[in-house]
Coordinates of C-alpha atoms in Angstrom, one line a residue:
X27 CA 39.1 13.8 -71.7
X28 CA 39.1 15.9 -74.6
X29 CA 37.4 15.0 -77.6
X30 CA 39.6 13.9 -79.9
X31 CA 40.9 11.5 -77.4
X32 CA 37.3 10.4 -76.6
X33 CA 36.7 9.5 -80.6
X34 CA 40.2 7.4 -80.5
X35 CA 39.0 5.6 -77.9
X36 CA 36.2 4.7 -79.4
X37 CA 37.6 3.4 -82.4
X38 CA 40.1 1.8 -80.6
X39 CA 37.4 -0.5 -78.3
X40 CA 35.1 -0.8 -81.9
X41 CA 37.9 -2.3 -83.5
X42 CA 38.6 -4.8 -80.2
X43 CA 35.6 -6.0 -80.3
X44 CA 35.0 -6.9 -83.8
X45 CA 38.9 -7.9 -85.3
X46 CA 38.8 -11.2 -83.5
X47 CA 35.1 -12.3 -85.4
X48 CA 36.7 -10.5 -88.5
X49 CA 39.7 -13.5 -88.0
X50 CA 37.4 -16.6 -88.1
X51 CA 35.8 -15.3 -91.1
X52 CA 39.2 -14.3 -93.3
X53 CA 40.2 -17.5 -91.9
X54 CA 37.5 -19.7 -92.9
X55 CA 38.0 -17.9 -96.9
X56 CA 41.9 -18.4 -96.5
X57 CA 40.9 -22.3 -95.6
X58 CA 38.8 -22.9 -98.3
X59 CA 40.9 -21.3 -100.8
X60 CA 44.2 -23.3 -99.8
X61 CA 41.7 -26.2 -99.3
X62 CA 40.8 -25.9 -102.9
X63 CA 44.8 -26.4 -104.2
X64 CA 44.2 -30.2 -103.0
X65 CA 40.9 -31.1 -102.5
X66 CA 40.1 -31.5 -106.1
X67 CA 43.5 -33.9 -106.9
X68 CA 41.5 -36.9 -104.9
X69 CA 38.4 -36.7 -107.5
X70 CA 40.2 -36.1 -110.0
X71 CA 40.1 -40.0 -111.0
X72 CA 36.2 -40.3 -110.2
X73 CA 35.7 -36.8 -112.3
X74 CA 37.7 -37.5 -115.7
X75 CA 35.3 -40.8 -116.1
X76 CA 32.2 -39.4 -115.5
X77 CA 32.9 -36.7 -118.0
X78 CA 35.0 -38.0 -120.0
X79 CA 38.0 -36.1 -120.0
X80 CA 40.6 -37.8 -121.6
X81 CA 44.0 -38.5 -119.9
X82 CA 45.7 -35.8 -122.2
X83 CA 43.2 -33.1 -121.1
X84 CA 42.7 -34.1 -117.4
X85 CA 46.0 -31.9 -116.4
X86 CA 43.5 -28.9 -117.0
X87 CA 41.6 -29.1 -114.2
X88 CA 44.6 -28.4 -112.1
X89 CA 46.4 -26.4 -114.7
X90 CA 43.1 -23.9 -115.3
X91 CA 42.7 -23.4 -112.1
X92 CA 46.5 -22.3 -111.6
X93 CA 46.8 -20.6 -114.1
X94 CA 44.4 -18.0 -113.5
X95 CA 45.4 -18.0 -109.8
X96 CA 49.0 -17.0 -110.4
X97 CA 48.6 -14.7 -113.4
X98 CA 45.9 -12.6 -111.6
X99 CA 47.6 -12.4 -108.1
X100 CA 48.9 -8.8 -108.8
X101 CA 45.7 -8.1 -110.3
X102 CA 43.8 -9.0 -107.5
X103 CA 46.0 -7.4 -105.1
X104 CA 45.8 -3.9 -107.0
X105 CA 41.9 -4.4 -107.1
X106 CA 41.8 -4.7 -103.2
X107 CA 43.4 -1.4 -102.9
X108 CA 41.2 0.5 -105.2
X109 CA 37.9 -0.6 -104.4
X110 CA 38.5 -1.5 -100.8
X111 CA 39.5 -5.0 -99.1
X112 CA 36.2 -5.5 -97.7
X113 CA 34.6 -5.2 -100.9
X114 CA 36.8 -7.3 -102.9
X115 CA 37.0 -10.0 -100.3
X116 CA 33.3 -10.3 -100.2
X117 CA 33.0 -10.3 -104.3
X118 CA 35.8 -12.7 -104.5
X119 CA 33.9 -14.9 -101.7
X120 CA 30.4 -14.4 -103.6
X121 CA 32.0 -15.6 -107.0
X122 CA 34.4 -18.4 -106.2
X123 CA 31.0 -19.7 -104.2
X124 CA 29.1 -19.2 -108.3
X125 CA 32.2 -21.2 -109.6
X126 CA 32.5 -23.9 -107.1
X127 CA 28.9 -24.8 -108.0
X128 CA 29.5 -24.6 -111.8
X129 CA 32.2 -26.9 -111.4
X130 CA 29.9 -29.1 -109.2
X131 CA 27.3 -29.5 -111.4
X132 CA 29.7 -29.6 -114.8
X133 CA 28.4 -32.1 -117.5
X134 CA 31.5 -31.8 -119.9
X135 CA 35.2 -31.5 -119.7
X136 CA 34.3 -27.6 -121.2
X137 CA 32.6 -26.9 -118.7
X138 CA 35.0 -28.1 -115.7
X139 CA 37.8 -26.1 -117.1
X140 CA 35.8 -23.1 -117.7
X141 CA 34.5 -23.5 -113.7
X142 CA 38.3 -24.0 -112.2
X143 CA 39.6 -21.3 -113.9
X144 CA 36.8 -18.5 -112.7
X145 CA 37.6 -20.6 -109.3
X146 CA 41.1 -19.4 -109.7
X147 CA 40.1 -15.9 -111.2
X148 CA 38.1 -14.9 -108.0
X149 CA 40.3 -16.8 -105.4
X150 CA 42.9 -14.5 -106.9
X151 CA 41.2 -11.8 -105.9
X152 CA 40.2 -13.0 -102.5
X153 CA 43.4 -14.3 -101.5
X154 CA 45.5 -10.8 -101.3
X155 CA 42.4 -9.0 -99.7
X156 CA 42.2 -11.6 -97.1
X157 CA 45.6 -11.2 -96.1
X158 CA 46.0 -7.6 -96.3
X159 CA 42.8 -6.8 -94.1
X160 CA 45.0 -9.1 -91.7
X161 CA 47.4 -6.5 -91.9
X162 CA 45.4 -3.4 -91.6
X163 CA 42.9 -4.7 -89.0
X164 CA 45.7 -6.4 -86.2
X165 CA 48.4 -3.6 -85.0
X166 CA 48.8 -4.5 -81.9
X167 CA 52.5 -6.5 -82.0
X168 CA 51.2 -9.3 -79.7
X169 CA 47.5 -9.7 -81.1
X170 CA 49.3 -9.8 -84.8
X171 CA 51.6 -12.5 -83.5
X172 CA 48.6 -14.3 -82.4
X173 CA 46.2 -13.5 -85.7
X174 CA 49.4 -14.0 -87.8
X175 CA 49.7 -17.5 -86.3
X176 CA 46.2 -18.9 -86.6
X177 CA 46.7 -17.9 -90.6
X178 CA 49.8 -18.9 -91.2
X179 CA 48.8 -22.6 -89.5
X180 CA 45.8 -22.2 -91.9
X181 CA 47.9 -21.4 -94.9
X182 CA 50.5 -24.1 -94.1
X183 CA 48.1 -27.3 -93.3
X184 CA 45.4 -26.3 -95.3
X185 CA 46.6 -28.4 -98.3
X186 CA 46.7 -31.7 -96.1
X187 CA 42.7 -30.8 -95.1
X188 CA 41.8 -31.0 -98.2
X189 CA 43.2 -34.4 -98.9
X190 CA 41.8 -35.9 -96.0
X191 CA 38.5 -33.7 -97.1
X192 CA 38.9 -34.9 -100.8
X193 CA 39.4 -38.7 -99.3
X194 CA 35.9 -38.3 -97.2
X195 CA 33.9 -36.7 -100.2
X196 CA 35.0 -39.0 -103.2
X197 CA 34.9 -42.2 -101.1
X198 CA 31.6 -41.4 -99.6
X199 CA 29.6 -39.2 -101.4
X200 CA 30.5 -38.3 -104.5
X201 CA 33.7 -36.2 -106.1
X202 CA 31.1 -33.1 -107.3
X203 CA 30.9 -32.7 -103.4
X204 CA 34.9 -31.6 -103.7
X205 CA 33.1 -28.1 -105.4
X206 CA 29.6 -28.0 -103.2
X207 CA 31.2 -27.9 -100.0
X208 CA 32.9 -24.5 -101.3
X209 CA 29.7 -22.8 -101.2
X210 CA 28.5 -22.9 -97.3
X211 CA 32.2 -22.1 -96.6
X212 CA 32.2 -19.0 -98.8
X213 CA 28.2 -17.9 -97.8
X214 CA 28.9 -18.1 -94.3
X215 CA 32.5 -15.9 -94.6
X216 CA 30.5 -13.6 -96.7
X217 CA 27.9 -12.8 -94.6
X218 CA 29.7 -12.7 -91.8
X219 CA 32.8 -10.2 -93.4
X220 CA 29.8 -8.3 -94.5
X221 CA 28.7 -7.2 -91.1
X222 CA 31.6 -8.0 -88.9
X223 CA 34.4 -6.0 -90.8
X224 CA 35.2 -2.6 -90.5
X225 CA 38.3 -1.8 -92.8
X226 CA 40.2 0.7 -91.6
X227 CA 39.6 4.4 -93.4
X228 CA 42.4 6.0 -95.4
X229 CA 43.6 3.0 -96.5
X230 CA 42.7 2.7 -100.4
X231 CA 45.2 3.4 -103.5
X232 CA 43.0 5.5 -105.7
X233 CA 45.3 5.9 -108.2
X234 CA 44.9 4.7 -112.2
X235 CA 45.1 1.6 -113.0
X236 CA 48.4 0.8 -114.3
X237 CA 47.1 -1.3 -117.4
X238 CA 50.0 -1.7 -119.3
X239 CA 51.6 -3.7 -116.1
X240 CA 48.4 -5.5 -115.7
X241 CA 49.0 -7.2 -119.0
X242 CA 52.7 -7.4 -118.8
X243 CA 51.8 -9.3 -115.5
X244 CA 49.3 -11.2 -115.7
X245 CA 50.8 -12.6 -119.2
X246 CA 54.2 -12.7 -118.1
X247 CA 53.1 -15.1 -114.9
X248 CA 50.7 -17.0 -116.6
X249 CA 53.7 -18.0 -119.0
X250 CA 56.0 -18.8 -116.2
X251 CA 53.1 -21.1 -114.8
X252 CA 52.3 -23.1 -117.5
X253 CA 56.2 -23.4 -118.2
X254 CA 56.6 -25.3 -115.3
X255 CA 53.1 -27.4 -115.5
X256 CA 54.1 -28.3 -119.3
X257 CA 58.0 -28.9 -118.4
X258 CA 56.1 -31.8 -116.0
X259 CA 54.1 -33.4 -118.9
X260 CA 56.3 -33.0 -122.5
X261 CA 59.4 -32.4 -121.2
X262 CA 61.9 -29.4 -120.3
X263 CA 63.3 -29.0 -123.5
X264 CA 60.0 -29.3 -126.0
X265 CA 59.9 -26.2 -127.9
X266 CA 56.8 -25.3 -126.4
X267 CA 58.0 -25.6 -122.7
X268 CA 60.8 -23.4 -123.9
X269 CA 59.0 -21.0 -126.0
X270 CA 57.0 -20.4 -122.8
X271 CA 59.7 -19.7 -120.4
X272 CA 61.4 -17.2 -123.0
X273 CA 58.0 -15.4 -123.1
X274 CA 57.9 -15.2 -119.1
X275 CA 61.6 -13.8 -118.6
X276 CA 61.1 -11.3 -121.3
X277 CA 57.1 -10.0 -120.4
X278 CA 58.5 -10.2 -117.0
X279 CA 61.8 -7.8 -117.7
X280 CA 59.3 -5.5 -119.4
X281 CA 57.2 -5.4 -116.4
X282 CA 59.9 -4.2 -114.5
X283 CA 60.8 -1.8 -116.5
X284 CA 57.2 -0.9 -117.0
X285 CA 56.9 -0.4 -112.9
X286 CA 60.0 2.0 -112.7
X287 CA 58.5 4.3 -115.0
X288 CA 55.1 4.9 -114.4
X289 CA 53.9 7.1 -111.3
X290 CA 50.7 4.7 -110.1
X291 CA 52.2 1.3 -110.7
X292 CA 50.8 -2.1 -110.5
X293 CA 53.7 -3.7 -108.2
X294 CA 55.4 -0.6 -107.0
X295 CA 59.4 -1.8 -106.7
X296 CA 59.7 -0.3 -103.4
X297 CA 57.5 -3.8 -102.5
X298 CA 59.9 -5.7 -103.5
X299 CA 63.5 -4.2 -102.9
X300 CA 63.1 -3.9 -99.4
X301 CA 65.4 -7.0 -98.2
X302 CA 63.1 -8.5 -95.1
X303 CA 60.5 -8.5 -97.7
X304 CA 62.1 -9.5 -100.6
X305 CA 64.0 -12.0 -98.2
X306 CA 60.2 -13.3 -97.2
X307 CA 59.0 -13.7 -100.7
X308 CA 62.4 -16.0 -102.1
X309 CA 62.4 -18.2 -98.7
X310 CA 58.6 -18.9 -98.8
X311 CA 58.7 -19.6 -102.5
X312 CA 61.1 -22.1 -102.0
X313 CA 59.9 -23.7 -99.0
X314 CA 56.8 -23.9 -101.2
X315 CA 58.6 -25.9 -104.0
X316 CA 59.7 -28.5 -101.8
X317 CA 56.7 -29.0 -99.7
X318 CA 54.5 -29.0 -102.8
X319 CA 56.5 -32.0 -104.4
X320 CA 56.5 -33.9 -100.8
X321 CA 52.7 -34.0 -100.6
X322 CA 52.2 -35.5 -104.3
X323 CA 55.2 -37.9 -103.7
X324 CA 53.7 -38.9 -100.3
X325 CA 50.1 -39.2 -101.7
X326 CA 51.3 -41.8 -104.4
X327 CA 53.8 -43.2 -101.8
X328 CA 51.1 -43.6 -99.6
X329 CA 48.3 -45.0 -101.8
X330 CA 50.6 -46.9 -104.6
X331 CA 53.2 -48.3 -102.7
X332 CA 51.6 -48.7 -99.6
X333 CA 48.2 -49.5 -100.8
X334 CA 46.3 -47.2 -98.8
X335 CA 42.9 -45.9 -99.4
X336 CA 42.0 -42.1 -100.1
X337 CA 40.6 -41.4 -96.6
X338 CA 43.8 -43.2 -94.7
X339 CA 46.2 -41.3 -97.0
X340 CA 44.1 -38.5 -95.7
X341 CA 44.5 -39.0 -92.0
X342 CA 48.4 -40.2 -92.5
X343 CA 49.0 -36.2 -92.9
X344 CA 47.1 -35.5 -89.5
X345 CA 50.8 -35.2 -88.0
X346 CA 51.7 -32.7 -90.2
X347 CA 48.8 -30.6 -89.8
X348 CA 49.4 -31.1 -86.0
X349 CA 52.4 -30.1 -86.0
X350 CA 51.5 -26.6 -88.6
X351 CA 49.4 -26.0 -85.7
X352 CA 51.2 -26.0 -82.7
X353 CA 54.8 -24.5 -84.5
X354 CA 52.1 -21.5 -85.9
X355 CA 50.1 -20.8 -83.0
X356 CA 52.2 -21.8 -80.2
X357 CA 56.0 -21.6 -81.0
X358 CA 55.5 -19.0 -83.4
X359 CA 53.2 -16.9 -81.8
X360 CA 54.9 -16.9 -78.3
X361 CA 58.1 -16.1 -79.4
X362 CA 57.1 -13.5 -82.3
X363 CA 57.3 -11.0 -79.8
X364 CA 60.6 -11.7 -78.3
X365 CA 63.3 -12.5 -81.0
X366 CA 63.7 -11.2 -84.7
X367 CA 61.7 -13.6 -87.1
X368 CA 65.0 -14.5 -88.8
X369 CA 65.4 -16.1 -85.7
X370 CA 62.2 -17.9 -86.2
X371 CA 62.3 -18.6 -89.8
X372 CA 66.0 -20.3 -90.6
X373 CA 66.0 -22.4 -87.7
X374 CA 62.2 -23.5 -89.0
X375 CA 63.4 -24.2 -92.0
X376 CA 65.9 -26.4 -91.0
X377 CA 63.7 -28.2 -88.6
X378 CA 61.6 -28.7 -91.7
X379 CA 64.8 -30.1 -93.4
X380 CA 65.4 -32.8 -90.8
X381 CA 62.2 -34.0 -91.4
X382 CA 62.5 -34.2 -95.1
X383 CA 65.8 -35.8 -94.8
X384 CA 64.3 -38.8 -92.4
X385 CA 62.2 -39.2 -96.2
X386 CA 65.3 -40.1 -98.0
X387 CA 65.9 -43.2 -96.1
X388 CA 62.3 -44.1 -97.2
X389 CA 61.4 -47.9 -98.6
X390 CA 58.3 -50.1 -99.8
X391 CA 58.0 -51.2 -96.4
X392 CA 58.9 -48.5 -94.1
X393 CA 57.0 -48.3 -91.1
X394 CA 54.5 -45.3 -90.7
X395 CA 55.3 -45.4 -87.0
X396 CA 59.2 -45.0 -87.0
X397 CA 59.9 -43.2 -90.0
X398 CA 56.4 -41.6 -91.4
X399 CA 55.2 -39.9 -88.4
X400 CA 58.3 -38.3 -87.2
X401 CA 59.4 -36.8 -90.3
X402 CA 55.9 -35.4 -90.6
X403 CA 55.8 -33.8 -87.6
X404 CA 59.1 -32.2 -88.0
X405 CA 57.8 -31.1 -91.2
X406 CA 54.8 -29.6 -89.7
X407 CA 56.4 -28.0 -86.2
X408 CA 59.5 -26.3 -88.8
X409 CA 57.0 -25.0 -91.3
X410 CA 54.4 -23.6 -88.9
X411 CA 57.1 -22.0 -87.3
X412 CA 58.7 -20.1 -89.9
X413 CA 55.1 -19.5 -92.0
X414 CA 53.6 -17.6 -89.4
X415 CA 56.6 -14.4 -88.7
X416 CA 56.8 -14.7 -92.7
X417 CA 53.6 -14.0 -93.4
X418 CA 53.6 -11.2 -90.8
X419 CA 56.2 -9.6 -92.3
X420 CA 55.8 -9.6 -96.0
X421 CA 53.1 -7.1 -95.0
X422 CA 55.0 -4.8 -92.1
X423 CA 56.0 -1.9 -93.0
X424 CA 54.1 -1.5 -96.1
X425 CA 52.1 2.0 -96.6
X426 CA 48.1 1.1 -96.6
X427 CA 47.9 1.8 -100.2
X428 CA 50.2 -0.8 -101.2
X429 CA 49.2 -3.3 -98.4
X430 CA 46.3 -5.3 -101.0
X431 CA 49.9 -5.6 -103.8
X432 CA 52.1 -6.7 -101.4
X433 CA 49.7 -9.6 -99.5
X434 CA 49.7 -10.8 -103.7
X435 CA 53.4 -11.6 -103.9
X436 CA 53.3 -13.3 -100.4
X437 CA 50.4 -15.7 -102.5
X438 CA 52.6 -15.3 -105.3
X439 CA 55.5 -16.5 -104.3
X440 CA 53.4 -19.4 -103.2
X441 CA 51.9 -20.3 -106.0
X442 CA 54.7 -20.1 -108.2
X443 CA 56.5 -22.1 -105.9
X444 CA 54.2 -25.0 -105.9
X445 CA 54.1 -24.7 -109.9
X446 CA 57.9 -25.0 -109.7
X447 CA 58.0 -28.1 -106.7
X448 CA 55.5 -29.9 -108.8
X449 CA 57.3 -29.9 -112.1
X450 CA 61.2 -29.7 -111.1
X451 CA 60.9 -32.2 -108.5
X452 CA 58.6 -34.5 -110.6
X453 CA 61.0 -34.6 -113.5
X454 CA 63.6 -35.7 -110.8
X455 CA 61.5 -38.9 -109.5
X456 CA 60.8 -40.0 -112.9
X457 CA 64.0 -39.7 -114.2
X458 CA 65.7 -41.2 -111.2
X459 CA 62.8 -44.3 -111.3
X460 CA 63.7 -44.7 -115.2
X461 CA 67.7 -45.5 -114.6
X462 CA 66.8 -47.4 -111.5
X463 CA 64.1 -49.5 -113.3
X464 CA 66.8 -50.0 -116.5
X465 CA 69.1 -51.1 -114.4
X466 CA 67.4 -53.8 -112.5
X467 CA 64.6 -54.8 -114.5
X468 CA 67.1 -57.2 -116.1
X469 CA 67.1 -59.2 -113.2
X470 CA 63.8 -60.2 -112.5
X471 CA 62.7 -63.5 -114.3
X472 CA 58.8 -63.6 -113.1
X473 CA 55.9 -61.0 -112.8
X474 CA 56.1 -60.7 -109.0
X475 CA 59.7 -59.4 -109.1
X476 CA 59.2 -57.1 -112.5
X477 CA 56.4 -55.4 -110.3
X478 CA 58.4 -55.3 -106.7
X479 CA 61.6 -53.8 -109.1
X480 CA 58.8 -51.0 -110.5
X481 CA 57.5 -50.4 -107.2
X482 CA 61.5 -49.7 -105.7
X483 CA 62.3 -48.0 -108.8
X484 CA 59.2 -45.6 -108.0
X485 CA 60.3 -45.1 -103.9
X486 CA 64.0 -44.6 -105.3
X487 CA 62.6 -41.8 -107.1
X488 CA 60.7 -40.1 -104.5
X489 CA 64.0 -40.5 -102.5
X490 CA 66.0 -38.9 -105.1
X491 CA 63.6 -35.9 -105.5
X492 CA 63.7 -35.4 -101.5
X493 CA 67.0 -35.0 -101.5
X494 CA 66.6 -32.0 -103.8
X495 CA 64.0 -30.7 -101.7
X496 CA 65.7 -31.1 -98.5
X497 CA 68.9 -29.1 -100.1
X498 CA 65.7 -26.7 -101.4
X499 CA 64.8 -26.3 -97.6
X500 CA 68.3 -25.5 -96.5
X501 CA 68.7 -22.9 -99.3
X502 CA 65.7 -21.1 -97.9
X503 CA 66.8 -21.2 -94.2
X504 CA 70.1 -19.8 -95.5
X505 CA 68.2 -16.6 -97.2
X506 CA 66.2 -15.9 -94.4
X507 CA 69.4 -15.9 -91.9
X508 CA 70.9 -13.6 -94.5
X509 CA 68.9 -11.3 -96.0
X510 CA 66.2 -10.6 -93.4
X511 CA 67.4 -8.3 -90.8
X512 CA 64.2 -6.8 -89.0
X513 CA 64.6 -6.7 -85.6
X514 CA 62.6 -8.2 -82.7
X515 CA 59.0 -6.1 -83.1
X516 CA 58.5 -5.3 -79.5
X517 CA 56.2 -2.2 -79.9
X518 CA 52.9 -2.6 -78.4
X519 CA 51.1 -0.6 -81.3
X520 CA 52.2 -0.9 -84.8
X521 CA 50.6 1.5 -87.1
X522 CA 51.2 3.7 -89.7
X523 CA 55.1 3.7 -91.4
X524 CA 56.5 4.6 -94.6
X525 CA 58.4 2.0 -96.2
X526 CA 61.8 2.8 -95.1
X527 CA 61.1 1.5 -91.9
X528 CA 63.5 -1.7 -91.9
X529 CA 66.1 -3.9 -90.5
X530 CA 67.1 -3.1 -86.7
X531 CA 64.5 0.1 -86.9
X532 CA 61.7 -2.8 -86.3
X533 CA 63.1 -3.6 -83.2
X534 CA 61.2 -0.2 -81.8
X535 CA 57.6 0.5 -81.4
X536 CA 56.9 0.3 -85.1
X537 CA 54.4 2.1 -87.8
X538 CA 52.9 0.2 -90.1
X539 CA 49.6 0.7 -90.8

C-alpha cells in the first residue's frame, strides 16, 4: 500500500474510534442546552419570591435568556467557523457552566437577568458548534443516520426532561439547583470534547468578519424576539409590540441586502436559497411554534386543571419523550438510508398532527389514559421522526466553511419558532377563554360553578389554540412534501460537496464534507 493510502487509512480508523465518544459528549451539551429552555419555567414561582422579582419583571428571566439566544445564533455560528468548532464548543461549554452558577447563586432580580442572558449568549455559541461538528465528524450515510437520530431525539424531548428535571429540583431541593446542575453537565462535556475531538482539518472560514451583518443580525432578531414575547404580555397592537416588529422586518431586509453584497458574509444566501434547506428551516420553525405552545398549555392543563404536582406533570410527558426516542433513533434512523427524508418528514408531521388533534377534544376531566397518553405518543413518534432527517439535512451539502452558519439557522429557526408558538398561540387561549368565560359566567349563581365556568373557559382555550397548532402541523408537513426534493442518501461515504449538490443529485454517493 502506498503511502498516501496508508495515512488515509489512518485517519479513517482515528476518526472510528473516537466520533462515537465525541457523540455522548456533543450530546450531553445539546441536552443541557435544550434542557435549559424548560427547566427554569418550574422555579420560576419559587425564584421570583425569594428575590423578589415582581410579577411585571418575572417575564425576564425567560425573556433574557431568549433574547440573547436568538439574536446571537448567526453570531455564534460564524464564530465556530473562524476559530474552530472545537474551540468554540468548549468556550461556550466553559462559560454557560460560569453563568449557570451566577444564576444559581443570584441574590437580586439584577443579577438573575444578567446570569440568563450570558446563559443565552454562550449557549448561542455552543449550540451551532455542536451541531456542525455533527456534521463534519459523521460521513458515513448510515453512521450519520444513526448520530443524526440520537440528536435529533435529544433536541426534540429535551424540553420535556427538563420539566420533569425542573419538577424534581424545585420540589425537592431547591429551584437554585435548576442552574447548579448545569455545571457537572457542561465540566464533564468539556473535558471530555477536549480530549476526545478531533475536528476535521480544512474546515475553518477564515475570512473577515462581516460586522456590519453582525449588527444588522443580531439587532434585527433580537427585535423579532422580543416582538413576539411582548405581543404575549401588552398586546399585538401596543405601539411598542409594533414598533418592534417594524424594526425587525426592516434591520432584517437590510441584512439581506447587506449579505448579497459583501464577499465574506455573515449568512451567506447560498445557505438559505437552496430549497431542501430552506424547506428544512420553514417546516422545523413551524413545527416548533406548535409544539412550544402545546407544552405550556399542557403544563397549566396538567397542574391547574388537573391539580397535579410539578414532578407528576413531569412524568405525564414521559410518553412523549418515549415516543421522541424511538421515531428518532429507530424509525428515523432505519429508514434514513432507504427513502428520501421528505418521505420521512411530511408523513411525521402529520402523525404529529393526529396527536395534536386528539387535544382538541380535551376537557376538565379527561382521562390521562384514553386521551393524554395517546396523543402524546403520537406527538412524540411524528416528531422524532421527522426531527432527526431534518436536522441531518439542514447541514448536507453545505461547504465546511459555512457548516458552523448553517447549524445556526437550524437553532434559529427553532428558537424563533418557539418565540412565535408561545405568543401567537397564547393570545389565541386567552382570547378564546375571555368570550367563553363572558358568555357563561352569567349563569352561574354560586362560587363553585363561577370557578368550574373559569376552569372550562380555560380548557376551551387550550382547545381553541390546538386547533391552530394542529393546522400549524399540517402546514409544515405540506412544505416539506413540496419543497424538499433531496433524494434517498444511499452513498456509503458522504464527504466533501459544493453547494449545488441538491435535489435527486443526493440520491448518489454524495459530498458533503
Amino acid at each position: 500500500m502506498s503511502e498516501t493510502g496508508s495515512t488515509a487509512v489512518k485517519a479513517t480508523s482515528g476518526q472510528d474510534a473516537n466520533r462515537w465518544r465525541a457523540l455522548v459528549f456533543i450530546a450531553l451539551a445539546q441536552l443541557m442546552v435544550v434542557l435549559d429552555a424548560t427547566i427554569v419555567n418550574i422555579a420560576l414561582p419559587s425564584a421570583q419570591q425569594d428575590l423578589g422579582i415582581s410579577d411585571g419583571n418575572r417575564q425576564w428571566v425567560v425573556t433574557a435568556y431568549a433574547l440573547a439566544f436568538g439574536g446571537l445564533l448567526l453570531f455564534g455560528g460564524r464564530i465556530a467557523d473562524l476559530w474552530g468548532r472545537k474551540r468554540a464548543f468548549v468556550l461556550g461549554l466553559g462559560g454557560f457552566a460560569l453563568a449557570s452558577a451566577l444564576g444559581g447563586a443570584a441574590t437580586n432580580e439584577a443579577m438573575m437577568f444578567g446570569a440568563r442572558a450570558l446563559q443565552g449568549a454562550f449557549g448561542a455559541l455552543l449550540a451551532p458548534a455542536a451541531l456542525s461538528l455533527l456534521a463534519v465528524m459523521f460521513t458515513d450515510g448510515k453512521e450519520r443516520a444513526k448520530a443524526f437520530g440520537i440528536y435529533g431525539a435529544i433536541a426534540g424531548g429535551g424540553g420535556a426532561v427538563g420539566l420533569i428535571l425542573g419538577g424534581f429540583l424545585t420540589e425537592y431541593l431547591d429551584w437554585r439547583w435548576t442552574f447548579f446542575v448545569n455545571i457537572p453537565f457542561a465540566v464533564v462535556a468539556a473535558v471530555g470534547a477536549y480530549f476526545v475531538i478531533r475536528e476535521p482539518e480544512g474546515g475553518r472560514n477564515r475570512s473577515p468578519l462581516d460586522v456590519p451583518g453582525v449588527i444588522l443580525s443580531t439587532v434585527g432578531l433580537v427585535a423579532l424576539v422580543y416582538g413576539f414575547t411582548r405581543a404575549e404580555s401588552e398586546g399585538w397592537s401596543d405601539s411598542v409590540t409594533v414598533g418592534m416588529f417594524v424594526a425587525s422586518a426592516v434591520l432584517l431586509a437590510a441584512f439581506v441586502a447587506v449579505e448579497a453584497r459583501v464577499k465574506a458574509p455573515l449568512l451567506p444566501l447560498r445557505v438559505i436559497t437552496e430549497r431542501n434547506r430552506g424547506g428544512v428551516y420553514l417546516s422545523l420553525g413551524l413545527a416548533i411554534i406548535a409544539m412550544f405552545g402545546l407544552f405550556l398549555f399542557l403544563t397549566y392543563y396538567l397542574q391547574v386543571v388537573q391539580g397535579y404536582s410539578p414532578v407528576k406533570t413531569g412524568f405525564a410527558f414521559l410518553p412523549m419523550i418515549a415516543g421522541m426516542i424511538v421515531g428518532s433513533t429507530q424509525i428515523g434512523t432505519r429508514l434514513m438510508t432507504r427513502v428520501a427524508p421528505r418521505l420521512l418528514m411530511a408523513p411525521g408531521f402529520v402523525v404529529a398532527a393526529l396527536g395534536m388533534l386528539l387535544l382538541t377534544q380535551l376537557e376538565i376531566d379527561s382521562s390521562y389514559t384514553a386521551l393524554l397518553l395517546p396523543a402524546m405518543l403520537l406527538l412524540g413518534l411524528g416528531m422524532g421522526t421527522a426531527f432527526m432527517p431534518a436536522m441531518s439535512l439542514a447541514t448536507l451539502g453545505v461547504e465546511p466553511r459555512d457548516s458552523g452558519v448553517a447549524s445556526a439557522m437550524v437553532n434559529t429557526s427553532q428558537q424563533v419558532g418557539g418565540a412565535i408558538g408561545t405568543a401567537l398561540l397564547n393570545t389565541i387561549a386567552a382570547s378564546a377563554t375571555t368570550s367563553y368565560v363572558a358568555d357563561h359566567i352569567g349563569g352561574a349563581t354560586s362560587r363553585s360553578q363561577q370557578q368550574l365556568v373559569q376552569l372550562q373557559g380555560q380548557v376551551q382555550g387550550y382547545t381553541s389554540a390546538i386547533w391552530f397548532a394542529v393546522g400549524i402541523l399540517v402546514a409544515a408537513a405540506a412544505i416539506a412534501a413540496v419543497l424538499i426534493n433531496a433524494g434517498r442518501p444511499g452513498g456509503t461515504t458522504v464527504a466533501g460537496s459544493s453547494d449545488e449538490t441538491v435535489g435527486d443529485e443526493l440520491a448518489v454517493p454524495v459530498a458533503i464534507h
